[in-house]
Coordinates of C-alpha atoms in Angstrom, one line a residue:
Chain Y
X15 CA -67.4 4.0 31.3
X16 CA -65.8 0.6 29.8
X17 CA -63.3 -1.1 31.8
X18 CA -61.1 -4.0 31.0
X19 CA -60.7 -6.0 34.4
X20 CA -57.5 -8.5 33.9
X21 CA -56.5 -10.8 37.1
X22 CA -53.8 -12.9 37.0
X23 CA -52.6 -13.1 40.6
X24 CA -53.1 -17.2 41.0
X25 CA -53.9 -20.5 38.8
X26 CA -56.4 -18.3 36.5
X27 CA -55.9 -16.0 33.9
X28 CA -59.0 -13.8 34.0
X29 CA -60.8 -10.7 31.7
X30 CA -63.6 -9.1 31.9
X31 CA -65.6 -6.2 30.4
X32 CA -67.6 -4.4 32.9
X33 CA -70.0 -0.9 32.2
X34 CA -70.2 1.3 35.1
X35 CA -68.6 -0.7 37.9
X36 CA -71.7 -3.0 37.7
X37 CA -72.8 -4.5 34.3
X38 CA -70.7 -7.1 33.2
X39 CA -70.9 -7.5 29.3
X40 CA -68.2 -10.8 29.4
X41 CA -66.4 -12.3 32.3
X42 CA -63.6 -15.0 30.9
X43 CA -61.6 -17.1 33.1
X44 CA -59.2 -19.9 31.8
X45 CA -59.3 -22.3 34.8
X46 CA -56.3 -24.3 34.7
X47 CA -57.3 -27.1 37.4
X48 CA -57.0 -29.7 35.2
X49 CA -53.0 -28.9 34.8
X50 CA -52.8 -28.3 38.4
X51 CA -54.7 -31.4 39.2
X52 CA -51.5 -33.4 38.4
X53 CA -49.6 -32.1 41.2
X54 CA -52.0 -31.8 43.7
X55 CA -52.0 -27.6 44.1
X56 CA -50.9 -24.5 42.4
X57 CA -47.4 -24.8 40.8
X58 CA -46.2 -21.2 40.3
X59 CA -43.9 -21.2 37.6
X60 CA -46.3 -23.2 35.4
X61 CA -48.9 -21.1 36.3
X62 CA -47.0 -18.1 35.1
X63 CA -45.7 -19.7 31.6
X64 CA -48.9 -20.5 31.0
X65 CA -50.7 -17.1 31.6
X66 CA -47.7 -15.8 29.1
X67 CA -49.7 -17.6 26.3
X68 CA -53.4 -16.9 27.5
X69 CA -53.4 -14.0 28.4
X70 CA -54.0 -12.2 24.7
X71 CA -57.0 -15.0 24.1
X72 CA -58.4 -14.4 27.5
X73 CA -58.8 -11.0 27.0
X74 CA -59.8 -11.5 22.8
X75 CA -62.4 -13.7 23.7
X76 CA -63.4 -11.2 26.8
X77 CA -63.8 -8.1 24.3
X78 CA -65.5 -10.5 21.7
X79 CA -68.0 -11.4 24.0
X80 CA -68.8 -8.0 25.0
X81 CA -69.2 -6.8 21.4
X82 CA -66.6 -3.9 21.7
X83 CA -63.4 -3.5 20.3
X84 CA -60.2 -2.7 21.7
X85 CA -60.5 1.2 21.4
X86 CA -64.1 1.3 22.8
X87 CA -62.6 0.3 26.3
X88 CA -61.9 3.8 28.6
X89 CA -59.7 2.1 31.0
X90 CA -57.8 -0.9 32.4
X91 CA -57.9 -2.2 36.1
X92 CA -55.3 -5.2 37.1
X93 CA -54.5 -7.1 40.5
X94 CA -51.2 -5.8 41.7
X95 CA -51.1 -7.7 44.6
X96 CA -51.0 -10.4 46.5
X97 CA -50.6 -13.5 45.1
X98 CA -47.5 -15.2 43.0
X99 CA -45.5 -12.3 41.5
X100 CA -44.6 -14.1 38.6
X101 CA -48.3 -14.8 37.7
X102 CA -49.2 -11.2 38.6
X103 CA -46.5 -9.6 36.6
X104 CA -48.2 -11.1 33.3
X105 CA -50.9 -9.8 33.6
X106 CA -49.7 -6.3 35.0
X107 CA -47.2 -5.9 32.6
X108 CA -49.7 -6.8 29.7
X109 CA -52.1 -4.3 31.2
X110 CA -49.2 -1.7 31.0
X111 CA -48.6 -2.4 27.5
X112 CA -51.8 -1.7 26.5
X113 CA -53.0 1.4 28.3
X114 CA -49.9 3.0 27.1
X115 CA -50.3 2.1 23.7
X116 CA -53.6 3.2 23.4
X117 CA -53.0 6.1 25.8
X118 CA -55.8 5.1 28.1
X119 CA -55.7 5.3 32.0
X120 CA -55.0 1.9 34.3
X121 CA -55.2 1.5 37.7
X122 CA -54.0 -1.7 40.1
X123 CA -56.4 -3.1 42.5
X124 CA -55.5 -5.1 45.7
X125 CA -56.5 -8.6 45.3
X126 CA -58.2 -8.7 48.3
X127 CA -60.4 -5.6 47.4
X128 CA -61.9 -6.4 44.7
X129 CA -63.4 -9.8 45.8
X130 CA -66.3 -8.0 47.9
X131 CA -67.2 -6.3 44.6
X132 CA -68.9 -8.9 43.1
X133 CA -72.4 -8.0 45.0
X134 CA -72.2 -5.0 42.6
X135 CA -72.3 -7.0 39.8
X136 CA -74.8 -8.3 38.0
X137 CA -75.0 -10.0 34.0
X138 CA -75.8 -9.2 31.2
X139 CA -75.2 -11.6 28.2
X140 CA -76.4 -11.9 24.7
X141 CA -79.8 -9.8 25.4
X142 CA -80.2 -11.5 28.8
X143 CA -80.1 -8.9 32.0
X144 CA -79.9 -11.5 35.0
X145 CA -81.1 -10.3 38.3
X146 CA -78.6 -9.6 40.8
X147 CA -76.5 -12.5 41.2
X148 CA -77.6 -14.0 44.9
X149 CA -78.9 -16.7 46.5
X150 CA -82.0 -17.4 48.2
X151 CA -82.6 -15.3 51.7
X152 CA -82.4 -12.5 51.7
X153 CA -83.9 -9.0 52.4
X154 CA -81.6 -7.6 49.9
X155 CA -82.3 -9.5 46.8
X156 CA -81.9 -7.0 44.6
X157 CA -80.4 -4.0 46.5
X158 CA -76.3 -3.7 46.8
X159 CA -75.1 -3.6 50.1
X160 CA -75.1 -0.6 52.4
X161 CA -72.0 1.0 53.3
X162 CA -70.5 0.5 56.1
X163 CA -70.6 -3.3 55.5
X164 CA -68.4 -6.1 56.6
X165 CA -66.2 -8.3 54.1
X166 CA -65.5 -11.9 55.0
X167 CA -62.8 -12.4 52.0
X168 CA -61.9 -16.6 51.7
X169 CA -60.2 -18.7 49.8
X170 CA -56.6 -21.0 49.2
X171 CA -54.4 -17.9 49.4
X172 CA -56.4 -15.6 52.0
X173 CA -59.1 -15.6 54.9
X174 CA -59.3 -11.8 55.7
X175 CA -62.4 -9.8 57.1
X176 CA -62.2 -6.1 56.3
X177 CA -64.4 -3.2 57.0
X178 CA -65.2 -1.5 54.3
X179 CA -66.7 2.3 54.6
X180 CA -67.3 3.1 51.3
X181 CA -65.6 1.9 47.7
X182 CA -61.8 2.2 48.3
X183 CA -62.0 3.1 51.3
X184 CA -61.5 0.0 53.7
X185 CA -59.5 -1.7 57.2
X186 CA -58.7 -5.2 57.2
X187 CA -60.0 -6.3 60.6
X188 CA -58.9 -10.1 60.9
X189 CA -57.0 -12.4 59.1
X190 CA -55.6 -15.8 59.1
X191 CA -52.6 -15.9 61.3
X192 CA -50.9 -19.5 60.1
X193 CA -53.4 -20.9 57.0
X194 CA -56.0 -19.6 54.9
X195 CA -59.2 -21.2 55.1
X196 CA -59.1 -22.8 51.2
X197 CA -55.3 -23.7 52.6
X198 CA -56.7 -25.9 54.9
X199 CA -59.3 -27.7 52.6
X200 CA -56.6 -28.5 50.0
X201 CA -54.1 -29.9 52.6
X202 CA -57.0 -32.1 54.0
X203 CA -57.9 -33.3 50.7
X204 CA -54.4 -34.5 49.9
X205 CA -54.2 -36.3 53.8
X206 CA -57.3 -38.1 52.7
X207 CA -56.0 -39.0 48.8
X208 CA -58.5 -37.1 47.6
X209 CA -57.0 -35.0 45.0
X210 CA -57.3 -31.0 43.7
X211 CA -59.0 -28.9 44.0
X212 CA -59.9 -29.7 47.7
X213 CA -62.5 -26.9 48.6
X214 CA -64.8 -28.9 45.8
X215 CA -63.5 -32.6 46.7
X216 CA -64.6 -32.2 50.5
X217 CA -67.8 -30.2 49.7
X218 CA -69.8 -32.9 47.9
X219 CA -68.3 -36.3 50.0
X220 CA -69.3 -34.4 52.9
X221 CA -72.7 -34.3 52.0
X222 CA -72.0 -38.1 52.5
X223 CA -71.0 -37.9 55.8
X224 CA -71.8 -36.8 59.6
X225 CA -71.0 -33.5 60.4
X226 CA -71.0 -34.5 64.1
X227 CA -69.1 -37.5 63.5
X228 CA -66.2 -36.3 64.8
X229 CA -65.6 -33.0 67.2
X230 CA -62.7 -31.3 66.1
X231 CA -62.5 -28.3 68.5
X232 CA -62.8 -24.8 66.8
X233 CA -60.3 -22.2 66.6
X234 CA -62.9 -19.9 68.1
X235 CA -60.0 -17.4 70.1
X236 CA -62.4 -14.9 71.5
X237 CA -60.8 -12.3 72.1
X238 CA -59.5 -11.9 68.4
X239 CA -61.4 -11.8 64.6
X240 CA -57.9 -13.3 63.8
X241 CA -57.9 -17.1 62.1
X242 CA -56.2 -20.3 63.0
X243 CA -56.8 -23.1 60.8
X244 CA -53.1 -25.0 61.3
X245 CA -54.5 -26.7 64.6
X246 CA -57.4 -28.1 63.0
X247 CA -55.2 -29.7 59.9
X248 CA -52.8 -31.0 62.7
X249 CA -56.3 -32.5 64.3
X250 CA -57.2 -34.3 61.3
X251 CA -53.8 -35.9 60.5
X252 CA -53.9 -37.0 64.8
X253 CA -57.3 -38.7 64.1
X254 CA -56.5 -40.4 61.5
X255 CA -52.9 -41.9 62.8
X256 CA -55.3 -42.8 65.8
X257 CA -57.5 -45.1 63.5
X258 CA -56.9 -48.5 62.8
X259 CA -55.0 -49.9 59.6
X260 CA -54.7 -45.7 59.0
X261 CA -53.1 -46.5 55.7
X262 CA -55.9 -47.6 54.2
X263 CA -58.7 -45.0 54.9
X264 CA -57.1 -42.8 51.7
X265 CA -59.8 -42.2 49.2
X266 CA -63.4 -41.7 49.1
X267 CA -64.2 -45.4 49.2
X268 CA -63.8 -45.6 52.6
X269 CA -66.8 -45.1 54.7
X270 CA -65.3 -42.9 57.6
X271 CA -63.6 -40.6 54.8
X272 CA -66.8 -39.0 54.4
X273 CA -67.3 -38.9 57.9
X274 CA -64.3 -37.2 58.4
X275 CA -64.5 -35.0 55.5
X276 CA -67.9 -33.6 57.4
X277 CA -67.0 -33.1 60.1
X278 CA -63.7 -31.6 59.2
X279 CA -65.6 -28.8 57.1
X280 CA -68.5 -28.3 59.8
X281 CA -64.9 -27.6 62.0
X282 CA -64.2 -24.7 59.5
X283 CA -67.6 -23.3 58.4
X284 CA -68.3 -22.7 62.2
X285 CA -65.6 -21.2 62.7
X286 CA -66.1 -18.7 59.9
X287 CA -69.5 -18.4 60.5
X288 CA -68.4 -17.1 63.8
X289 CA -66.0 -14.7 63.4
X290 CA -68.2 -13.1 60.7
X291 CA -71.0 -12.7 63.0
X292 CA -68.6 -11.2 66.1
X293 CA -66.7 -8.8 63.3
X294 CA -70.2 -7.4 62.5
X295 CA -71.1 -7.2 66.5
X296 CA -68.1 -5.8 67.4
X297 CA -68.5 -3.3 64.9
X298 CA -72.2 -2.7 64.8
X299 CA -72.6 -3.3 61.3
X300 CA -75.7 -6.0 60.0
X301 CA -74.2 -6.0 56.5
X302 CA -71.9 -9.0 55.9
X303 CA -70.1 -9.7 52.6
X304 CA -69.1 -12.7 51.8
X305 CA -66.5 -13.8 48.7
X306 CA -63.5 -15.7 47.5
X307 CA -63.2 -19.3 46.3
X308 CA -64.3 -20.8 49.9
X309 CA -67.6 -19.2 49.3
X310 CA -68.9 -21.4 46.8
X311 CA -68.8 -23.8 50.0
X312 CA -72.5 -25.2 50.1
X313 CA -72.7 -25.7 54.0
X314 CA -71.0 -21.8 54.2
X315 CA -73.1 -20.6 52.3
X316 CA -76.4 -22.6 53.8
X317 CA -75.5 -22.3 57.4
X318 CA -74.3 -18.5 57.2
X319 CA -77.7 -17.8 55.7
X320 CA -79.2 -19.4 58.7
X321 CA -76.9 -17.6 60.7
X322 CA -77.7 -14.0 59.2
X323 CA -81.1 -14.4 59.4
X324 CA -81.6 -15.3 63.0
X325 CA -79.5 -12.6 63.8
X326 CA -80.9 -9.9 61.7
X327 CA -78.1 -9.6 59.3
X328 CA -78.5 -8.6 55.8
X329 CA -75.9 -11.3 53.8
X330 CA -74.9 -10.7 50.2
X331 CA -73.7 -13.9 48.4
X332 CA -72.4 -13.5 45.0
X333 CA -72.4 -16.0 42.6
X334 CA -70.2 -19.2 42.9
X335 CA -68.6 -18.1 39.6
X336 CA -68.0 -14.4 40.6
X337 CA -67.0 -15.7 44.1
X338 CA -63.6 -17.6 42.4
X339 CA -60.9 -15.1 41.1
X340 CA -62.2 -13.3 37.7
X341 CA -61.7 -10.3 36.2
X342 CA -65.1 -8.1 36.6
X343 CA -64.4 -7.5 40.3
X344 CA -61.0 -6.1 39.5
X345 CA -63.1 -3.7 36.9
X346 CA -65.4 -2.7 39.3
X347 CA -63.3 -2.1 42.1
X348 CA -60.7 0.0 39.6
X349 CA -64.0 2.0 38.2
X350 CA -64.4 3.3 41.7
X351 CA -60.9 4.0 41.9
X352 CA -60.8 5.8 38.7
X353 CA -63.8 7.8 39.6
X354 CA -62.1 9.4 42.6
X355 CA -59.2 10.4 40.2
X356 CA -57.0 7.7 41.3
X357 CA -55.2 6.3 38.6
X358 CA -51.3 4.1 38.4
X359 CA -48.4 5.1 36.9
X360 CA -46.1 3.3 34.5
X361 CA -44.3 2.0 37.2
X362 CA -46.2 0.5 39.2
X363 CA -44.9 -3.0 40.6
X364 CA -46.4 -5.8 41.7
X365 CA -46.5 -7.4 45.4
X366 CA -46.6 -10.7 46.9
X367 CA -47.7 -9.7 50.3
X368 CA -50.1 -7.3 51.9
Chain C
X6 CA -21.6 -31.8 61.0
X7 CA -22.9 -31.2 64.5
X8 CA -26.2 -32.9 65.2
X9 CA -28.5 -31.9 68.0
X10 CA -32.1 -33.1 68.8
X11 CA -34.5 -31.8 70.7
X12 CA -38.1 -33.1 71.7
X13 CA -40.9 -30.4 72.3
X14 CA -44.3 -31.1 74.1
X15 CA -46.6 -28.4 72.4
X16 CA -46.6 -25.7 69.9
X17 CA -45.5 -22.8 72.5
X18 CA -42.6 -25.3 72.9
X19 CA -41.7 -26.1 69.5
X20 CA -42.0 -21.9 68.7
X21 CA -39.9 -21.2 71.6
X22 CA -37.0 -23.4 70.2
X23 CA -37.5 -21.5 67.1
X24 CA -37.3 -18.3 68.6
X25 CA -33.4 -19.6 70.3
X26 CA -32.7 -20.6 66.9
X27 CA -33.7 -17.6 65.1
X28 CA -31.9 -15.6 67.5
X29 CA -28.9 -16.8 67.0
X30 CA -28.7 -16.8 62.9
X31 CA -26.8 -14.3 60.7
X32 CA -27.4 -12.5 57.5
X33 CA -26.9 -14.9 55.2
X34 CA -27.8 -18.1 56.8
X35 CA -30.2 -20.7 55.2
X36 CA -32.2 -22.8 57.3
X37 CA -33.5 -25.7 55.1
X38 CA -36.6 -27.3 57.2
X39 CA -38.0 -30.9 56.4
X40 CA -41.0 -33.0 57.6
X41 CA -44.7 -33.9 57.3
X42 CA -48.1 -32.2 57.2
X43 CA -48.7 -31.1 60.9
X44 CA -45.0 -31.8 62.1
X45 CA -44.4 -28.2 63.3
X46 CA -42.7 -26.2 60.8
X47 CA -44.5 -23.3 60.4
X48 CA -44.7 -22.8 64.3
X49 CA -40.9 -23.0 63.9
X50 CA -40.5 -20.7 61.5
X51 CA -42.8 -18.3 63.8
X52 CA -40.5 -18.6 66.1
X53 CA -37.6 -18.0 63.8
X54 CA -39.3 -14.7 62.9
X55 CA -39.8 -13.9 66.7
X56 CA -35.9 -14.5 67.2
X57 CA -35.2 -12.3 64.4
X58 CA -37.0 -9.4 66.2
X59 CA -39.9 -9.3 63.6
X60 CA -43.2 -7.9 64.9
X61 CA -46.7 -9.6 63.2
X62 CA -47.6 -12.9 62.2
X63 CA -46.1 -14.8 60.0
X64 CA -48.2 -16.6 57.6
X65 CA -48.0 -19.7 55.5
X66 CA -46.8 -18.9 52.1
X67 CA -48.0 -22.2 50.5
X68 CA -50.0 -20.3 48.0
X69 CA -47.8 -17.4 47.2
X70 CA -44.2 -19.5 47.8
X71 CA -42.6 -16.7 48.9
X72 CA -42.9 -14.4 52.1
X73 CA -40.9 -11.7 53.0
X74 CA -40.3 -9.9 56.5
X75 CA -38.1 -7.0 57.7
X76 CA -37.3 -6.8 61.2
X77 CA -33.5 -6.8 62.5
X78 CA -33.1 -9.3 59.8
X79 CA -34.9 -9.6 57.1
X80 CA -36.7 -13.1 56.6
X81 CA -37.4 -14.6 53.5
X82 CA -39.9 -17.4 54.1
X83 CA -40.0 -20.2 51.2
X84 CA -42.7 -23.2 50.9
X85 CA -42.2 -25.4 48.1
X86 CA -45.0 -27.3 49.1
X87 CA -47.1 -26.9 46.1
X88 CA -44.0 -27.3 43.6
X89 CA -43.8 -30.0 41.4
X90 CA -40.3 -30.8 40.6
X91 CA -36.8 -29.1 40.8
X92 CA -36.6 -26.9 37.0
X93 CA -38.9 -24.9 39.0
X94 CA -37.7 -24.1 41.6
X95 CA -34.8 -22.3 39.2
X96 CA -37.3 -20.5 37.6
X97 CA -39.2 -18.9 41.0
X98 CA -35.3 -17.8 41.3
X99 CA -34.8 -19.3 44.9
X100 CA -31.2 -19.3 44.5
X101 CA -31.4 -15.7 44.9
X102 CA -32.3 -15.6 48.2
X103 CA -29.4 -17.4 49.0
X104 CA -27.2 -15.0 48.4
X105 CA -28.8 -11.4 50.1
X106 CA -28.5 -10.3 53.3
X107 CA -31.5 -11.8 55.0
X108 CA -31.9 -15.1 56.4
X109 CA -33.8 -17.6 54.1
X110 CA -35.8 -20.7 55.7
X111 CA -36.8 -23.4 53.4
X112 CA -40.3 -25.3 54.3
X113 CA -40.6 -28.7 52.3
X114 CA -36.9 -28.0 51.5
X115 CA -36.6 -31.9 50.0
X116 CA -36.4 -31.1 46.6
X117 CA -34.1 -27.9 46.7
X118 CA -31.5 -29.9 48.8
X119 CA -28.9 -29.7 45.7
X120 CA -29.1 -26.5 44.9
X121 CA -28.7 -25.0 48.5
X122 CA -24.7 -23.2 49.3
X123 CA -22.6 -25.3 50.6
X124 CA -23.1 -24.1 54.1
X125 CA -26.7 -24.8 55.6
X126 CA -28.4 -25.7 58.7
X127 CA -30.8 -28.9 58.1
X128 CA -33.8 -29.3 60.3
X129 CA -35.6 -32.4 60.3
X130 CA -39.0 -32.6 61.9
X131 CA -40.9 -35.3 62.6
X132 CA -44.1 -36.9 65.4
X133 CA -43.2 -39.2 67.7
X134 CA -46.8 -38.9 69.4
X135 CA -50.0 -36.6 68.9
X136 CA -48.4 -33.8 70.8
X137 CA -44.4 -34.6 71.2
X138 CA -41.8 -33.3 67.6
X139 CA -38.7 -34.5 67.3
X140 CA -36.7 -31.6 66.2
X141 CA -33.4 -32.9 64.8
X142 CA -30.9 -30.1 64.1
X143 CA -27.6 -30.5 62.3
X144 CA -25.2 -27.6 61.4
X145 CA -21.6 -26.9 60.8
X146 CA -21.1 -25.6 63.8

């Protein structure tokens, strides 16, 4: 079966064309961080004018790729939700528009669901079949995931863990409770003058600095697989008011910025490291998912492996570039959908919120 | 105008004088809120929601602009932080929310200052030490 995926639900306009639920044949994504760069985050409304003119190219260049015309796709999957509704309804209503005119099924996925799908993915372009797309570690190089498995979903918009029993059929069991995790990174970033996107800015000057540098405490709360990441933000901005001449440590010239940009991340890879290991103890469940923008994080992804392993926990990374918002997770997670007869009507609306 | 200030020693303080706020605002009202990185708004604004009688967490919608909540009153919960410049805000439609019957509070309200009703309660925030917000509110009344 031949699914167009098509995600639109933040800064990218995304397509893919995915066989099965796990071959992708393309997998396009028009990044648009060099508009946002400009004004230092995600600005909505240009964000939505500009999926308006690419979405149609997105999704050309997505069937091109994948050698199959329009009428050899069987079905459509889009993200209905969350995210901006303006940028969702683009590629929603295009989705719409299509399945109706070539009276083919479509189904919305949840945002949120479709990230963990990427460790069912795996490539295959221009006669190349790629292994499974992972990193080093681990005992499951080239088996999915067992269900149950646990989902630690990260990124600017969300830091959610859910519980996921089988394909559609999932709990969300924590989430962020002020700001996401990628929130956090991008407001940093902009405290230190160190531009967008932040997640990436902070990742490579902290491999600069001293992780131990400074102690910010972690957000740990026992007694919850709930987030906190506004204290820590609030921590940084204190420490730097507290520093001498505070003015003038913006930038990555400055020695301590690197410092701080350490030991600010170690603050917030911890912490996620943490709660990812207690969801899986509380639950009894050694697999652990990991996906969303935030997961291309180098120490996450280094010191969760480290993590896993010592603790007998089989961790499936995907690929930095099916970790970020794209459209073959939305067409594998509508496949599975589709497959247990669940399809969306004409109607179907979009949603900012869970 | 009315001005009042308050100073607030922690986060449970600063959420409880949201929560008096919150509890005393009417369908209709728009609260605009301004103030740095880390000055306490979004605890406010959980407070706010508390006041309002609305059950769960409220998040910060810097990423998706817009939050909505439905307790006693619903809650429409606005971040401009990531916008760029005032056409936009037009275009997102914030001027709608104005007008419905929930209460609308404005984060990073700066640039959306002209095109708020005529009637609106300011809130400025502001640090006077690591732990202490000045919380300056001024209302008609």
């Amino acid at each position: 079966m031949l699914i167009l995926g098509i995600e639109s639900s933040c800064d990218d306009m995304a397509a893919a064309v995915v066989e099965d639920g796990e071959i992708i044949l393309s997998n396009v994504v028009s990044s648009q961080d060099e508009i946002h760069k400009k004004y230092g985050g995600i600005v909505p409304e240009l964000a939505s004018r500009r999926h308006i003119e690419t979405v149609i190219p997105v999704v050309e260049e997505a069937l091109v790729q994948a050698g199959h015309a329009i009428a050899d796709i069987d079905a459509i999957g889009v993200t209905q939700g969350p995210g901006l509704v303006g940028s969702i309804l683009v590629g929603l209503s295009f989705a719409k528009a299509v399945a109706y005119a070539m009276d083919i099924p479509f189904v919305g996925v949840n945002h949120i669901e479709a990230h963990p799908m990427a460790v069912f993915l795996e490539e295959r372009v221009q006669g190349f079949k790629g292994s499974r797309v992972q990193e080093k570690n681990l005992q499951s190089a080239i088996h999915n995931p067992q269900f149950p498995f646990i989902a630690l979903v990260v990124s600017g918009g969300h830091t959610s863990l859910l519980k996921f029993n089988d394909f559609g059929d999932y709990c969300i069991i924590g989430q962020t409770r002020d700001d996401a995790a990628g929130e956090a990174f991008d407001k940093v970033a902009k405290l230190l003058g160190l531009g967008y996107p932040g997640g990436a800015v902070i990742d490579k000057l902290a491999k600069e600095g001293n992780p131990s540098a400074i102690n910010f405490t972690r957000p740990y709360m026992q007694d919850t697989l709930d987030f906190s990441f506004s204290g820590l933000k609030t921590a940084v901005l204190n420490w730097i008011k507290g520093q001498e001449g505070s003015s003038s440590m913006m930038g990555n010239a400055h020695p301590a910025t690197a410092n701080l940009a350490a030991s600010f991340q170690e603050a917030v890879v911890d912490t996620l490291v943490f709660k990812s290991l207690l969801a899986c103890k509380k639950s009894s469940i050694n697999n652990l998912v990991i996906s969303g923008g935030v997961a291309c994080n180098s120490r996450l992804r280094h010191k969760l492996s480290e993590a896993a392993e010592s603790e007998g926990i089989n961790l499936f990374i995907p690929h930095p570039k099916l970790c970020t918002d794209n459209g073959a997770t939305v067409a594998a997670a509508a496949y599975h959908k589709l497959r247990n007869g669940i399809s969306s009507d004409i109607s179907l609306n979009a949603y900012a919120s869970l | 105008m009315k001005t009042e200030t308050f100073y607030t020693n922690s986060p449970e303080e600063t959420k409880e004088l949201g929560r008096r706020v919150g509890s005393s605002l009417k369908r209709g009202d728009v609260v605009a809120l301004l103030g740095n990185l880390g000055s306490g708004k979004t605890v406010f604004v959980q407070g706010i929601a508390e006041g309002l009688g609305i059950k769960g967490h409220v998040r910060s919608p810097s990423f998706t602009i817009v939050n909505e909540y439905h307790g006693n009153i619903p809650l429409y919960h606005i971040d401009l932080y990531r916008l760029g410049n005032p056409d936009e805000l037009t275009a997102i439609g914030i001027e709608d929310y104005f007008y419905t019957d929930g209460v609308t509070v404005i984060e990073w309200a700066e640039t959306a200052l002209d095109l708020l009703p005529p009637k609106y309660i300011l809130i400025k925030f502001s640090c006077t030490d690591e732990n202490i917000r000045r919380i300056e509110i001024l209302s008609d009344g």
